[in-house]
mmCIF file of C-alpha atoms and ligand atoms in Angstrom:
data_model
loop_
_atom_site.group_PDB
_atom_site.id
_atom_site.type_symbol
_atom_site.label_atom_id
_atom_site.label_comp_id
_atom_site.label_asym_id
_atom_site.label_seq_id
_atom_site.Cartn_x
_atom_site.Cartn_y
_atom_site.Cartn_z
ATOM 1 C CA MET A 1 66.817 61.944 132.437
ATOM 2 C CA ALA A 2 66.033 65.251 135.306
ATOM 3 C CA THR A 3 66.077 64.626 138.665
ATOM 4 C CA ARG A 4 62.165 65.398 139.913
ATOM 5 C CA LEU A 5 61.993 66.467 143.524
ATOM 6 C CA PHE A 6 60.436 70.630 143.437
ATOM 7 C CA GLU A 7 57.222 69.481 141.905
ATOM 8 C CA GLY A 8 55.012 69.353 145.019
ATOM 9 C CA LYS A 9 52.699 72.402 145.614
ATOM 10 C CA SER A 10 53.676 73.339 148.817
ATOM 11 C CA HIS A 11 57.136 72.723 148.145
ATOM 12 C CA ALA A 12 57.022 75.342 145.572
ATOM 13 C CA SER A 13 54.727 77.569 148.065
ATOM 14 C CA HIS A 14 57.853 77.508 150.756
ATOM 15 C CA TYR A 15 60.075 78.042 147.875
ATOM 16 C CA GLN A 16 58.589 81.431 147.213
ATOM 17 C CA LYS A 17 58.778 82.275 150.895
ATOM 18 C CA TYR A 18 61.926 81.434 152.206
ATOM 19 C CA ARG A 19 64.473 81.288 149.389
ATOM 20 C CA LEU A 20 67.345 83.402 149.328
ATOM 21 C CA SER A 21 68.049 86.055 146.640
ATOM 22 C CA PRO A 22 71.644 85.756 145.151
ATOM 23 C CA PRO A 23 74.459 87.245 147.369
ATOM 24 C CA GLN A 24 75.432 90.345 146.038
ATOM 25 C CA LYS A 25 78.718 89.650 145.508
ATOM 26 C CA ILE A 26 77.612 87.134 143.136
ATOM 27 C CA GLN A 27 75.665 89.293 141.141
ATOM 28 C CA ASP A 28 78.319 92.001 140.847
ATOM 29 C CA LEU A 29 80.737 88.856 139.776
ATOM 30 C CA ILE A 30 78.647 87.948 137.210
ATOM 31 C CA LEU A 31 78.341 91.457 136.007
ATOM 32 C CA ASN A 32 81.622 92.418 135.344
ATOM 33 C CA TYR A 33 82.873 88.985 133.827
ATOM 34 C CA LEU A 34 79.848 89.673 131.090
ATOM 35 C CA GLY A 35 80.757 93.749 131.222
ATOM 36 C CA ASN A 36 84.099 92.414 130.112
ATOM 37 C CA ARG A 37 83.155 90.230 127.428
ATOM 38 C CA LEU A 38 80.301 91.608 125.862
ATOM 39 C CA LYS A 39 78.201 95.423 125.463
ATOM 40 C CA LYS A 40 75.807 97.265 127.151
ATOM 41 C CA PRO A 41 72.902 97.007 126.817
ATOM 42 C CA PHE A 42 72.630 93.489 127.308
ATOM 43 C CA GLY A 43 69.946 91.298 125.635
ATOM 44 C CA LEU A 44 68.694 88.530 126.782
ATOM 45 C CA ALA A 45 69.515 86.530 130.106
ATOM 46 C CA VAL A 46 68.001 82.833 130.997
ATOM 47 C CA ASP A 47 68.015 82.112 134.002
ATOM 48 C CA VAL A 48 67.478 78.020 134.380
ATOM 49 C CA GLY A 49 66.219 76.028 137.246
ATOM 50 C CA CYS A 50 64.707 79.294 138.372
ATOM 51 C CA GLY A 51 62.097 77.562 140.765
ATOM 52 C CA THR A 52 60.292 80.826 142.013
ATOM 53 C CA GLY A 53 62.480 83.625 140.322
ATOM 54 C CA GLN A 54 64.559 85.208 143.036
ATOM 55 C CA THR A 55 67.330 84.637 140.833
ATOM 56 C CA SER A 56 65.545 85.756 137.513
ATOM 57 C CA ARG A 57 63.970 88.705 139.311
ATOM 58 C CA SER A 58 67.777 89.895 140.424
ATOM 59 C CA LEU A 59 68.258 90.370 136.902
ATOM 60 C CA VAL A 60 65.132 92.383 135.699
ATOM 61 C CA PRO A 61 67.442 95.413 136.074
ATOM 62 C CA TYR A 62 70.328 94.476 134.084
ATOM 63 C CA PHE A 63 69.202 92.821 130.813
ATOM 64 C CA GLN A 64 66.179 93.984 128.278
ATOM 65 C CA LYS A 65 64.543 90.807 128.868
ATOM 66 C CA VAL A 66 64.833 87.975 131.101
ATOM 67 C CA LEU A 67 63.394 84.344 130.824
ATOM 68 C CA GLY A 68 63.348 82.179 134.098
ATOM 69 C CA THR A 69 62.721 78.117 133.143
ATOM 70 C CA ASP A 70 61.911 75.656 135.314
ATOM 71 C CA ILE A 71 60.906 71.995 134.776
ATOM 72 C CA SER A 72 58.897 71.858 137.703
ATOM 73 C CA GLU A 73 55.121 73.561 136.509
ATOM 74 C CA ALA A 74 54.795 74.102 140.355
ATOM 75 C CA GLN A 75 57.762 76.529 140.673
ATOM 76 C CA ILE A 76 56.506 78.218 137.998
ATOM 77 C CA GLU A 77 52.702 78.657 139.134
ATOM 78 C CA GLN A 78 54.592 80.189 142.440
ATOM 79 C CA ALA A 79 57.094 82.516 140.450
ATOM 80 C CA ASN A 80 54.005 84.423 138.393
ATOM 81 C CA HIS A 81 52.403 85.192 142.194
ATOM 82 C CA ALA A 82 55.465 86.953 142.814
ATOM 83 C CA ASP A 83 55.679 90.711 141.778
ATOM 84 C CA GLY A 84 56.111 90.949 137.497
ATOM 85 C CA PHE A 85 57.887 93.103 135.579
ATOM 86 C CA PRO A 86 57.565 94.246 131.623
ATOM 87 C CA ASN A 87 61.038 92.600 130.547
ATOM 88 C CA LEU A 88 60.602 89.277 132.833
ATOM 89 C CA VAL A 89 58.942 85.709 131.841
ATOM 90 C CA TYR A 90 58.821 82.465 132.686
ATOM 91 C CA ARG A 91 58.712 79.194 131.467
ATOM 92 C CA VAL A 92 57.783 75.764 132.140
ATOM 93 C CA SER A 93 60.920 73.959 130.144
ATOM 94 C CA ALA A 94 63.804 71.566 130.933
ATOM 95 C CA ALA A 95 67.245 73.069 131.072
ATOM 96 C CA GLU A 96 68.304 70.287 128.063
ATOM 97 C CA GLU A 97 65.717 72.354 126.045
ATOM 98 C CA ILE A 98 66.050 75.619 126.762
ATOM 99 C CA PRO A 99 63.455 77.868 124.607
ATOM 100 C CA ALA A 100 65.267 80.446 122.901
ATOM 101 C CA GLU A 101 66.489 81.047 119.008
ATOM 102 C CA ASN A 102 70.312 80.033 118.489
ATOM 103 C CA ALA A 103 72.729 82.516 119.458
ATOM 104 C CA SER A 104 70.218 84.654 121.302
ATOM 105 C CA VAL A 105 71.319 84.905 125.113
ATOM 106 C CA ASP A 106 73.693 87.108 126.357
ATOM 107 C CA LEU A 107 73.516 85.750 129.851
ATOM 108 C CA ILE A 108 72.488 81.707 131.428
ATOM 109 C CA THR A 109 72.038 81.836 135.629
ATOM 110 C CA ALA A 110 71.831 78.765 137.279
ATOM 111 C CA CYS A 111 71.100 79.089 141.194
ATOM 112 C CA ALA A 112 71.510 76.180 143.260
ATOM 113 C CA ALA A 113 70.168 74.061 140.280
ATOM 114 C CA VAL A 114 72.840 72.954 137.325
ATOM 115 C CA HIS A 115 73.508 70.346 139.729
ATOM 116 C CA TRP A 116 69.676 68.480 139.137
ATOM 117 C CA PHE A 117 70.392 68.557 135.080
ATOM 118 C CA ASP A 118 71.861 66.460 132.832
ATOM 119 C CA ILE A 119 75.234 67.953 132.637
ATOM 120 C CA GLU A 120 76.071 67.354 128.706
ATOM 121 C CA LYS A 121 73.014 67.746 127.570
ATOM 122 C CA PHE A 122 72.377 70.868 129.060
ATOM 123 C CA LEU A 123 75.746 72.294 128.234
ATOM 124 C CA LYS A 124 75.440 71.167 124.642
ATOM 125 C CA GLU A 125 72.158 73.312 124.461
ATOM 126 C CA ALA A 126 73.794 76.338 126.835
ATOM 127 C CA ASP A 127 76.022 76.437 123.832
ATOM 128 C CA ARG A 128 72.986 76.390 120.864
ATOM 129 C CA VAL A 129 71.284 79.327 122.639
ATOM 130 C CA LEU A 130 74.134 81.825 123.691
ATOM 131 C CA LYS A 131 75.501 84.502 121.565
ATOM 132 C CA PRO A 132 79.378 84.475 120.743
ATOM 133 C CA CYS A 133 81.143 85.618 123.637
ATOM 134 C CA GLY A 134 77.675 84.991 125.970
ATOM 135 C CA CYS A 135 78.530 83.583 129.536
ATOM 136 C CA LEU A 136 77.199 80.814 131.748
ATOM 137 C CA ALA A 137 77.197 81.590 135.247
ATOM 138 C CA PHE A 138 76.375 78.503 137.595
ATOM 139 C CA PHE A 139 76.108 78.924 141.789
ATOM 140 C CA THR A 140 75.549 77.375 144.962
ATOM 141 C CA TYR A 141 76.107 77.810 148.438
ATOM 142 C CA LEU A 142 77.270 74.813 150.281
ATOM 143 C CA PRO A 143 76.159 72.954 152.986
ATOM 144 C CA ASN A 144 78.544 74.192 155.452
ATOM 145 C CA MET A 145 76.483 77.007 157.136
ATOM 146 C CA GLU A 146 77.348 78.968 160.263
ATOM 147 C CA VAL A 147 74.461 81.111 162.613
ATOM 148 C CA HIS A 148 75.648 84.195 164.370
ATOM 149 C CA TYR A 149 73.740 84.709 167.356
ATOM 150 C CA LYS A 150 75.728 86.945 169.709
ATOM 151 C CA HIS A 151 77.773 85.276 172.370
ATOM 152 C CA GLN A 152 75.669 81.622 170.804
ATOM 153 C CA SER A 153 76.892 81.201 167.792
ATOM 154 C CA GLN A 154 79.211 78.250 168.097
ATOM 155 C CA GLN A 155 76.228 76.282 170.157
ATOM 156 C CA LEU A 156 73.604 77.121 167.156
ATOM 157 C CA THR A 157 76.071 75.878 164.808
ATOM 158 C CA GLN A 158 76.466 73.076 166.558
ATOM 159 C CA VAL A 159 72.665 72.182 166.418
ATOM 160 C CA ILE A 160 72.255 73.169 162.596
ATOM 161 C CA THR A 161 75.495 70.716 162.166
ATOM 162 C CA GLU A 162 73.981 68.089 164.146
ATOM 163 C CA LEU A 163 70.620 68.741 161.580
ATOM 164 C CA GLN A 164 72.566 68.422 158.762
ATOM 165 C CA ASP A 165 73.744 64.608 160.608
ATOM 166 C CA VAL A 166 70.193 63.412 160.528
ATOM 167 C CA LEU A 167 69.260 64.604 157.047
ATOM 168 C CA SER A 168 72.731 63.465 155.764
ATOM 169 C CA PRO A 169 71.176 60.232 154.299
ATOM 170 C CA TYR A 170 68.684 61.803 152.277
ATOM 171 C CA VAL A 171 71.389 63.751 150.937
ATOM 172 C CA HIS A 172 70.790 63.231 146.599
ATOM 173 C CA GLU A 173 73.962 61.463 145.033
ATOM 174 C CA LYS A 174 73.786 65.190 142.466
ATOM 175 C CA VAL A 175 74.207 67.238 145.469
ATOM 176 C CA GLN A 176 78.013 65.976 145.573
ATOM 177 C CA HIS A 177 78.391 68.234 142.563
ATOM 178 C CA VAL A 178 77.694 70.942 145.236
ATOM 179 C CA ILE A 179 79.865 69.402 148.242
ATOM 180 C CA SER A 180 83.023 69.339 145.825
ATOM 181 C CA GLY A 181 82.250 72.809 144.498
ATOM 182 C CA TYR A 182 81.460 72.662 140.936
ATOM 183 C CA LYS A 183 84.644 71.180 139.961
ATOM 184 C CA ASP A 184 83.360 68.908 137.708
ATOM 185 C CA ILE A 185 80.588 70.977 135.928
ATOM 186 C CA PHE A 186 83.331 73.199 135.892
ATOM 187 C CA ASN A 187 85.980 70.969 133.952
ATOM 188 C CA ALA A 188 82.519 69.509 131.632
ATOM 189 C CA ILE A 189 82.418 73.192 130.149
ATOM 190 C CA PRO A 190 84.331 72.962 126.955
ATOM 191 C CA TYR A 191 85.360 76.744 126.852
ATOM 192 C CA THR A 192 88.634 77.448 127.856
ATOM 193 C CA ASP A 193 87.529 80.958 129.050
ATOM 194 C CA LYS A 194 86.062 79.917 132.145
ATOM 195 C CA LYS A 195 87.184 80.597 136.093
ATOM 196 C CA ARG A 196 85.643 78.857 139.369
ATOM 197 C CA VAL A 197 85.360 81.189 142.158
ATOM 198 C CA GLU A 198 85.559 79.741 145.838
ATOM 199 C CA ASN A 199 84.972 80.684 149.209
ATOM 200 C CA ILE A 200 82.629 83.719 148.515
ATOM 201 C CA ASP A 201 81.088 84.372 151.360
ATOM 202 C CA SER A 202 77.603 85.747 152.247
ATOM 203 C CA LYS A 203 75.683 87.131 155.532
ATOM 204 C CA ILE A 204 72.307 87.306 155.997
ATOM 205 C CA SER A 205 69.949 88.429 158.608
ATOM 206 C CA MET A 206 66.783 86.713 158.742
ATOM 207 C CA SER A 207 64.416 85.799 162.008
ATOM 208 C CA LEU A 208 65.205 82.373 163.220
ATOM 209 C CA LYS A 209 61.681 81.411 161.637
ATOM 210 C CA ASP A 210 62.808 82.159 158.229
ATOM 211 C CA MET A 211 65.962 80.356 158.838
ATOM 212 C CA LEU A 212 63.947 76.906 159.676
ATOM 213 C CA GLY A 213 61.653 77.739 156.246
ATOM 214 C CA LEU A 214 64.811 77.916 153.733
ATOM 215 C CA ILE A 215 66.062 74.443 155.339
ATOM 216 C CA GLN A 216 62.689 73.056 154.863
ATOM 217 C CA THR A 217 62.971 74.162 151.078
ATOM 218 C CA PHE A 218 66.317 71.770 150.631
ATOM 219 C CA SER A 219 65.707 68.453 148.835
ATOM 220 C CA MET A 220 67.341 66.552 151.837
ATOM 221 C CA TYR A 221 64.671 67.940 153.797
ATOM 222 C CA GLN A 222 61.861 67.170 151.262
ATOM 223 C CA THR A 223 62.949 63.627 150.794
ATOM 224 C CA PHE A 224 62.860 62.512 155.055
ATOM 225 C CA LEU A 225 59.208 64.437 154.832
ATOM 226 C CA SER A 226 58.461 61.820 151.886
ATOM 227 C CA PHE A 227 59.823 59.160 153.781
ATOM 228 C CA GLU A 228 59.145 60.093 157.390
ATOM 229 C CA PRO A 229 56.445 63.166 158.204
ATOM 230 C CA GLU A 230 56.620 62.734 161.863
ATOM 231 C CA LYS A 231 59.925 62.689 162.344
ATOM 232 C CA ALA A 232 60.553 65.507 160.041
ATOM 233 C CA LYS A 233 58.371 67.599 161.312
ATOM 234 C CA ASP A 234 59.977 66.773 164.710
ATOM 235 C CA LEU A 235 63.309 67.581 163.670
ATOM 236 C CA VAL A 236 62.081 71.165 162.566
ATOM 237 C CA LYS A 237 60.153 71.880 166.191
ATOM 238 C CA THR A 238 63.164 70.069 167.807
ATOM 239 C CA THR A 239 65.830 72.878 166.316
ATOM 240 C CA GLU A 240 63.422 75.411 167.151
ATOM 241 C CA GLN A 241 63.335 74.266 170.738
ATOM 242 C CA ARG A 242 67.340 74.038 170.993
ATOM 243 C CA PHE A 243 67.930 77.430 169.415
ATOM 244 C CA LEU A 244 65.170 79.377 171.653
ATOM 245 C CA GLU A 245 66.682 77.648 174.736
ATOM 246 C CA ILE A 246 70.060 78.615 173.662
ATOM 247 C CA MET A 247 69.715 82.058 172.061
ATOM 248 C CA GLN A 248 67.545 82.562 175.649
ATOM 249 C CA VAL A 249 64.339 83.872 173.791
ATOM 250 C CA SER A 250 60.914 83.421 173.550
ATOM 251 C CA SER A 251 60.175 84.355 169.694
ATOM 252 C CA SER A 252 60.696 82.548 166.681
ATOM 253 C CA GLU A 253 60.690 86.160 165.362
ATOM 254 C CA GLU A 254 64.566 87.159 166.532
ATOM 255 C CA ILE A 255 66.785 87.853 164.348
ATOM 256 C CA ILE A 256 69.831 85.680 163.385
ATOM 257 C CA GLU A 257 72.870 85.814 160.938
ATOM 258 C CA LEU A 258 72.924 83.023 158.717
ATOM 259 C CA ARG A 259 76.773 82.621 157.023
ATOM 260 C CA LEU A 260 76.851 80.779 153.818
ATOM 261 C CA ASN A 261 80.092 80.081 151.665
ATOM 262 C CA ASN A 262 79.453 80.027 147.977
ATOM 263 C CA VAL A 263 80.635 78.641 144.919
ATOM 264 C CA CYS A 264 80.125 80.757 141.709
ATOM 265 C CA VAL A 265 81.103 78.772 138.162
ATOM 266 C CA LEU A 266 81.764 81.552 135.182
ATOM 267 C CA ALA A 267 82.444 80.593 131.114
ATOM 268 C CA SER A 268 82.111 82.304 128.067
ATOM 269 C CA LYS A 269 81.079 80.868 124.627
ATOM 270 C CA PRO A 270 84.350 81.646 121.928
ATOM 271 C CA GLU A 271 83.837 84.551 119.762
HETATM 272 C C1 SAM B 301 67.321 74.132 144.423
HETATM 273 S S1 SAM B 301 66.298 74.634 143.614
HETATM 274 C C2 SAM B 301 66.991 76.093 143.043
HETATM 275 C C3 SAM B 301 65.737 76.808 142.497
HETATM 276 C C4 SAM B 301 66.041 78.483 142.471
HETATM 277 N N1 SAM B 301 66.703 78.727 141.696
HETATM 278 C C5 SAM B 301 66.787 78.829 144.203
HETATM 279 O O1 SAM B 301 67.815 79.268 143.600
HETATM 280 O O2 SAM B 301 65.544 79.295 144.658
HETATM 281 C C6 SAM B 301 66.669 73.687 141.377
HETATM 282 C C7 SAM B 301 65.447 73.904 140.738
HETATM 283 O O3 SAM B 301 65.879 73.021 139.616
HETATM 284 C C8 SAM B 301 64.553 72.717 138.851
HETATM 285 N N2 SAM B 301 64.807 71.367 137.897
HETATM 286 C C9 SAM B 301 65.877 70.463 137.808
HETATM 287 N N3 SAM B 301 65.716 69.664 137.169
HETATM 288 C C10 SAM B 301 65.661 70.606 136.166
HETATM 289 C C11 SAM B 301 65.954 70.400 134.517
HETATM 290 N N4 SAM B 301 66.139 69.606 134.355
HETATM 291 N N5 SAM B 301 65.604 71.364 133.966
HETATM 292 C C12 SAM B 301 64.893 72.589 134.417
HETATM 293 N N6 SAM B 301 64.800 72.597 135.747
HETATM 294 C C13 SAM B 301 64.989 71.809 136.673
HETATM 295 C C14 SAM B 301 63.582 72.289 139.853
HETATM 296 O O4 SAM B 301 62.517 71.938 139.451
HETATM 297 C C15 SAM B 301 64.154 73.416 140.724
HETATM 298 O O5 SAM B 301 63.129 74.492 141.031
#
């Protein structure tokens, strides 16, 4: 059964504003892997669990057609509000029922999403739609994030660790897949041509305000918000105040660097 934690309209509009595009290193890794298995021009890419479309849009220059799918109508509505491209369409659809013909897809991506799916059904469905030598690319950032700013990086990272401790009772069991670096998901893929690349670091410069916005898109924050709305809002406010004090600035527009640790699972269907 699908996990429905991403349905709210305000949650979806937060997604559109604050979610990150895939790190360049991961985009390069995926395109090289695919390029070693299928000839260009690449035909169809399907970005499953696309949310508001950040990964789908990153695929647009490399594929004749990109299809972004998500089970949440609110997420797809927001994806359609973003800048469009003639070769990109979005559909409301479950990962376990991909709206594509048999053997028609070059690449299936899932960014911070595959752990929410019914893995067994999804992998079976992915196998149906992938072309021979077509590829899977599942990637995500891990919870251990660092914040860098002048000489205050250690203190700021500690504040984020404490925020994560408060949210830890609200972490969904499926997030264990992320914490384990997608090991189980990797093992479940029935293809022999596969690899799991760990410790892909990414550095993103963003305002403190945007970092707090990103944190509010996390499923554990959304769950905390639904159970304890006042405490959840207070946690964001307090975190912002602690950051401003440590950074010795008065504006949340100040730029920090968020450092993330990512994992990417790649696999290719046999010929
Ligand atoms: C953490 S979000 C990631 C969204 C986007 N890929 C990103 O990186 O911003 C997970 C997404 O998976 C979607 N999702 C969860 N279960 C799903 C399923 N069974 N089929 C399709 N989408 C699903 C949710 O609606 C949500 O938009």
